Amino acid sequence: MNGHQEPAHEARSGAYVPPIEDILLTLEVVGLSDLLRLDDFGHLDRDAVGVALHEFGRLASEVIAPTNRLGDRLGATFVPETNGVVTPAALRDAYRHYVNGGWGSLQFPESYGGGGFPAVVGLALQEMFASANMALSLNPVLTQGAIELLLAWGTEAQRSAYLPKMLTGEWTGTMLLTEADAGSDLGGIRTHAERDADGQWRITGSKVFITWGEHDLAPNIVHLVLARAKGGPPGTHGLSLFVVPKFLPDSDGEPRTRNALRCTRLEDKLGIHASPTCAIELEGAIGELVGPEHGGLRAMFTMMNAARLSIGLQGPAVGERAFQEAAAYGAQRLQGHRPNTTASQRSAIVDHPDVKRMLFDMRTRVLASRLLIYMAAAHGDRARHGGDGMVRTAGQALADLCTPIAKAWSTDVGFAVASLGVQVLGGMGFVEESGMAQHLRDARIAMIYEGTNGIQAVDLVTRKLPRDGGRWIRTVLDDIGRATQAPSGASDPLDVSRAVLSEAHGVLGNATGWMLSNLHSHTDDVLAGATSYLELAGITLGGWLMVERAVHAARVGSGDRAISECNFFATETVARATGLLRPITSGAHRLE
Ligand SMILES: Cc1cc2nc3c(=O)[nH]c(=O)nc-3n(C[C@H](O)[C@H](O)[C@H](O)COP(=O)(O)OP(=O)(O)OC[C@H]3O[C@@H](n4cnc5c(N)ncnc54)[C@H](O)[C@@H]3O)c2cc1C
């Protein structure tokens, strides 16, 4: 990786067409029209959403997408003399366009200079950004998570010091959680905070794996740091959260004084090469407490939950791009011939049923995982903006329940889809020249960071399922149950889908009952089945949302394609749900 050689021809390869119609349909399925009727969104309508998607889609395809392969090839470069990080000029330029367009602020309150859109619309922009360049998109993802955190927990002074510049993207944000001995288990954090003689918090410690922890895209970086305030209890209860900027803003708000922290190394890694993954040394850096002392993890969860959906979204985002490239390749690559034709009549590989199956599989898994992520985000919008307390409570509980499923299942899907993309291209998929290998490498990290998919499964079965005695998973099961019923009257083109969904629904109901009744008496058995349970939940919720999508599409006159996609997804993917009951319930003794 050399930050100084930028072959111009690479910047043109790997076209990306923003799937605006698919995204708009997804938004409708998860309730955009209802959201736009809420008081907080009274200034918006569907046209405003459509314009935002089209405009940003143009930026994503014309400016950001051409930087993807170049960023992979050149990566970010650490400069030891300055502890700085240099990114390729094309990425800096793409990021400048993003900032100048004001895109980072779309879903934030108008009082801080935002557009006041629902978060689910902001997520749609994030999807296109991640399809265009996943590594670069991580920078705004973290900035936006940090904004959410400061909105929820920051003081008014902290908000006015940081939010206006972070909303525009002029300053960027990070999260500093991980340390050498503290990954999934943040109770191991050793970074500590002490007040100095002036009463200021001073933070000291070593953080690793910090995404965009140092870079040259912005003049200031706002770090949100988990540290152990002196006198706090051990474990996660002793953690406090601090805002620690790279440059401390002066009284006029300008960042002039360098804070005592520095990047000491970049990781050399499998994918997302353009995203610098930094080791950061804090050497008595000045920070301000955010939220209550020793209550830092709760505050940090605001950012982590926002980021979990954004990371989950990287599954369908990279999957979409892999699908587009595989479909284009399949249409022009000639190999073999169809039955009943002569050997001289070579067919495009897309005409072979097995290749067609792979492409359908890629497309439908992308559609289903997109639906799941957007649904979780729309629940979050209801939690924040819903008309009454009941709506808000239900929105929050359903967002909490769906987030681990959406994060883990969608990122598993993203990697599987990228792998199918490699398969469709054959040998060309495996060599770097085609660009498909990059998608496979990039997609892999999303299953690991922001809480590994294993940790998501544990969170789902131990915390989210049992909340309120299992009330919220039962609410979801009831919704799915309704979708298994065909409307009375005319013949139903979705009858295959509904029949398969009905079986999956039954299995999910049984598996949920088993999980809830064994959680306290046979915890290890439940934990041994957690990942398979999450997969079952992802498949079944995906199948349900595909039915809802087909019903919506039929209403607006574009139903035929959506029906065949739904029926394919049901028979190819949802049908596998029944086989998951045994791995879920077979217990931990198998592991001895
Ligand atoms: C490219 C990259 C970017 C990152 N960006 C950031 C960032 O910006 N900020 C930040 O703070 N961190 C960041 N991380 C760190 C990331 O969040 C952690 O790597 C991740 O949470 C896993 O922690 P770990 O690597 O220590 O793995 P470990 O915690 O050691 O886990 C190893 C394995 O054990 C499993 N495991 C661990 N505990 C349990 C348990 N209780 N039950 C079941 N299974 C368990 C895990 O699922 C995993 O399979 C990044 C990491 C990478 C690689």
mmCIF file of C-alpha atoms in Angstrom, residues 3 24 33 45 89 111 139 144 199 205 230 245 290 331 341 424 429 469 492 512 567 587:
data_model
loop_
_atom_site.group_PDB
_atom_site.id
_atom_site.type_symbol
_atom_site.label_atom_id
_atom_site.label_comp_id
_atom_site.label_asym_id
_atom_site.label_seq_id
_atom_site.Cartn_x
_atom_site.Cartn_y
_atom_site.Cartn_z
ATOM 1 C CA GLY A 3 -0.156 6.450 -0.687
ATOM 2 C CA LEU A 24 -38.209 3.542 -2.040
ATOM 3 C CA SER A 33 -45.808 7.144 4.718
ATOM 4 C CA ASP A 45 -43.261 14.605 1.993
ATOM 5 C CA ALA A 89 -6.358 12.217 -2.900
ATOM 6 C CA SER A 111 -32.064 23.144 15.481
ATOM 7 C CA ASN A 139 -16.081 7.660 8.564
ATOM 8 C CA GLN A 144 -23.240 10.091 12.838
ATOM 9 C CA GLY A 199 -10.297 19.923 37.857
ATOM 10 C CA GLY A 205 -4.268 4.551 28.068
ATOM 11 C CA LYS A 230 -10.651 6.955 39.375
ATOM 12 C CA PRO A 245 -11.038 16.041 20.614
ATOM 13 C CA VAL A 290 -20.391 12.831 28.824
ATOM 14 C CA ALA A 331 -24.910 -11.417 -19.217
ATOM 15 C CA THR A 341 -29.007 -26.029 -28.920
ATOM 16 C CA VAL A 424 -20.682 -16.392 -10.605
ATOM 17 C CA GLY A 429 -13.981 -13.760 -9.263
ATOM 18 C CA GLY A 469 -41.693 -11.894 29.569
ATOM 19 C CA ASP A 492 -53.193 -15.894 -4.185
ATOM 20 C CA THR A 512 -38.623 -19.197 21.049
ATOM 21 C CA ASN A 567 -41.602 -16.993 -3.972
ATOM 22 C CA GLY A 587 -27.871 -28.417 23.769
#
